[in-house]
Short mmCIF file of C-alpha atoms in Angstrom, two decimals:
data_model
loop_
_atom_site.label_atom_id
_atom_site.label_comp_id
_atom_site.label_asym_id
_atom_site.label_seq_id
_atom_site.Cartn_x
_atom_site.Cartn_y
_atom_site.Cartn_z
CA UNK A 1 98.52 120.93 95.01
CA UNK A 2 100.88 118.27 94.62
CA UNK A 3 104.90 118.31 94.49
CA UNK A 4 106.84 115.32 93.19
CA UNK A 5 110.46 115.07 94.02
CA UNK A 6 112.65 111.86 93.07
CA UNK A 7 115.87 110.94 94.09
CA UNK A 8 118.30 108.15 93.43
CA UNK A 9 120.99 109.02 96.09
CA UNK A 10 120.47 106.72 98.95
CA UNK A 11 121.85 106.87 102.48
CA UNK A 12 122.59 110.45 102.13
CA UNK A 13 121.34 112.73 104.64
CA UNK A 14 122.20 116.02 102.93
CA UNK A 15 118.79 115.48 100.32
CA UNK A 16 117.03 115.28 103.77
CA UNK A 17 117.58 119.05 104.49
CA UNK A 18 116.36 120.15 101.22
CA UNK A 19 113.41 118.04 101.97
CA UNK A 20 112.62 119.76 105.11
CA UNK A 21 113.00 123.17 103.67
CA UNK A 22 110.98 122.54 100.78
CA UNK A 23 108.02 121.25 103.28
CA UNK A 24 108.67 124.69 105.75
CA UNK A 25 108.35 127.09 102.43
CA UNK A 26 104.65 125.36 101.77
CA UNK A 27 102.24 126.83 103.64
CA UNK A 28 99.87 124.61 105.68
CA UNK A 29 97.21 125.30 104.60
CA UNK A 30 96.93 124.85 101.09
CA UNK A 31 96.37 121.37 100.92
CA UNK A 32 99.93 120.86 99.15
CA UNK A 33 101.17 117.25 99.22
CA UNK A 34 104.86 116.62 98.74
CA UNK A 35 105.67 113.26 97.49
CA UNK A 36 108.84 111.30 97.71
CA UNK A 37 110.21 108.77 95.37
CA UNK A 38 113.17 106.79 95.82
CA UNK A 39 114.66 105.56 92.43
CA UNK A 40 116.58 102.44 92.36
CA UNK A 41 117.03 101.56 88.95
CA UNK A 42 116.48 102.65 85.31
CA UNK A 43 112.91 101.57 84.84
CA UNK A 44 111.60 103.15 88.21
CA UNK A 45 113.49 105.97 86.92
CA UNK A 46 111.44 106.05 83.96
CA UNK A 47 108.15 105.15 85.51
CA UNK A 48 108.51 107.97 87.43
CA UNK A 49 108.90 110.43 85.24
CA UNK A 50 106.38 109.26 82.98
CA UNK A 51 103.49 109.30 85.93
CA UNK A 52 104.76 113.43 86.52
CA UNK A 53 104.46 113.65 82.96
CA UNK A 54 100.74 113.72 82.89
CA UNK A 55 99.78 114.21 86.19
CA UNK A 56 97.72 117.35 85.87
CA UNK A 57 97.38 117.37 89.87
CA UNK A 58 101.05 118.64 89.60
CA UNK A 59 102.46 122.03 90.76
CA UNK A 60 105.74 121.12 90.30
CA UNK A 61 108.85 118.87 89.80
CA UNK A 62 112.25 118.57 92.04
CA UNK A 63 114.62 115.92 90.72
CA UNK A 64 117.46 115.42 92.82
CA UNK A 65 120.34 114.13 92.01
CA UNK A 66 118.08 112.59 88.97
CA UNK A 67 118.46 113.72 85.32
CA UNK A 68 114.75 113.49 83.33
CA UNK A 69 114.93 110.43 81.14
CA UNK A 70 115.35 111.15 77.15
CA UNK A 71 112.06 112.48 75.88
CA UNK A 72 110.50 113.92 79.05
CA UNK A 73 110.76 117.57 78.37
CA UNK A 74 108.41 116.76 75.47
CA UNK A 75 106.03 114.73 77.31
CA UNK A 76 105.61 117.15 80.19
CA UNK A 77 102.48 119.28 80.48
CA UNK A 78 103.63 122.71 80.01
CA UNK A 79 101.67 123.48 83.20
CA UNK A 80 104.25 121.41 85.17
CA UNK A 81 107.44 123.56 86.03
CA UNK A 82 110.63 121.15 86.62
CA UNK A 83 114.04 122.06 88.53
CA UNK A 84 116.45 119.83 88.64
CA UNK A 85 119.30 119.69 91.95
CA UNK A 86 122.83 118.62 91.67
CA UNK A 87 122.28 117.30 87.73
CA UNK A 88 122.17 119.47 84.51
CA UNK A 89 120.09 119.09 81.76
CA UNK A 90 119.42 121.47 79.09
CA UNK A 91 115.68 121.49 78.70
CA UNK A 92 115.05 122.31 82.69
CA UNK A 93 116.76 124.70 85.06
CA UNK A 94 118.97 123.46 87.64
CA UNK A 95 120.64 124.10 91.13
CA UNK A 96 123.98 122.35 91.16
CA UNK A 97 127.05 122.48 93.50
CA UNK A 98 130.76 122.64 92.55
CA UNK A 99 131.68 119.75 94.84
CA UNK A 100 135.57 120.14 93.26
CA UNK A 101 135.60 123.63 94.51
CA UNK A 102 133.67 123.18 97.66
CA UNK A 103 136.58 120.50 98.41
CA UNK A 104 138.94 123.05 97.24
CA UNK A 105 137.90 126.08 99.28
CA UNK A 106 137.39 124.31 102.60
CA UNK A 107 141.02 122.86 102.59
CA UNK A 108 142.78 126.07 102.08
CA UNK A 109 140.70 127.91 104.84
CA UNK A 110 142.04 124.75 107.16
CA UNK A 111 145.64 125.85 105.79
CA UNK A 112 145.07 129.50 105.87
CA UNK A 113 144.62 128.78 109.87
CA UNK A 114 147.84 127.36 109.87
CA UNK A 115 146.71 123.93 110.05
CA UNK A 116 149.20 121.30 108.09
CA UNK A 117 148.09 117.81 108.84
CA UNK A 118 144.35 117.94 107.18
CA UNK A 119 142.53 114.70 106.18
CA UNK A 120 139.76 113.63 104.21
CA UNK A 121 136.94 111.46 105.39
CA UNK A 122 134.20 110.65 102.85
CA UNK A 123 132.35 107.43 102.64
CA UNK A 124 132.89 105.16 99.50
CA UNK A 125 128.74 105.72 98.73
CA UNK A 126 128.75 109.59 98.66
CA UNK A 127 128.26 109.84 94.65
CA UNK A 128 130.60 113.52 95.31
CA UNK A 129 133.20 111.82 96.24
CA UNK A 130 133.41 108.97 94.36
CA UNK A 131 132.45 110.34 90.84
CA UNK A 132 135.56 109.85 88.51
CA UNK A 133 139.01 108.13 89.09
CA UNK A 134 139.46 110.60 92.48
CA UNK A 135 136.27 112.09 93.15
CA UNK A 136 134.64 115.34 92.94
CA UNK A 137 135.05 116.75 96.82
CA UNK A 138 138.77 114.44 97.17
CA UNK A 139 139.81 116.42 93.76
CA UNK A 140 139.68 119.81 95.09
CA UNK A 141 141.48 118.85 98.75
CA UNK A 142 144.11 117.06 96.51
CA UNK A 143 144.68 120.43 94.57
CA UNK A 144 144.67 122.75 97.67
CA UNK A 145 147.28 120.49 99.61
CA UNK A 146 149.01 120.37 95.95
CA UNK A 147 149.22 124.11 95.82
CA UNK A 148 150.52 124.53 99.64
#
């Protein structure tokens, strides 16, 4: 049994753990093989999906942080079930995060402690906090401090 997961978001270690978790739910002895792509740029993005497409070796799909090209719901064997993480798409089902929220929540628990000076470190490459003019994650500490 094979998995294929793909991923665009480099340099961030959070994908790593879903990795990890994915490999301890598989048990070892099935002869499952998980593979990893790294997508850099729209045509590896593509090539990608179109070798899952019809790969009948398949048992499944995890796209992370990767929405299917155009087309691809169409082209997949039906035998192939697909998830996608952090990205929606209508034709598959997906697992996503409310980064705004997330940002949100964990600001006012620092202020419900009684805390008042609270910063934000992020690094420029994290695609949830640099998503939009402000950011998905710097969004929802903006609007907790905001509402203080």
């Amino acid at each position: 049994m094979n998995i294929s997961i793909t991923n665009e978001v480099r340099g961030i270690k959070d994908w790593q753990q879903i990795l990890r978790e994915i490999d301890r739910a598989t048990p070892a002895d099935t002869g499952t093989i998980m593979t990893v792509m790294n997508i850099e740029s729209q045509e590896e993005k593509i090539h990608a999906f179109e070798l899952a497409a019809w790969d009948s070796r398949l048992a499944g799909i995890i796209s992370v942080s990767l929405t299917p090209p155009e087309g691809f719901a169409e082209q997949l064997l039906p035998t192939v079930p697909t998830i996608l993480v952090d990205v929606k798409d209508d034709h598959f089902p997906s697992v996503a995060v409310d980064h705004v929220y997330g940002g949100y929540l964990g600001t006012k628990h620092l202020l419900s402690l009684g805390h008042e000076r609270i910063g934000f470190i992020g690094r420029p490459q994290d695609p949830f906090i640099r998503r939009g003019s402000s950011g998905l994650r710097v969004s929802g500490y903006r609007q907790a401090l905001e509402e203080a």
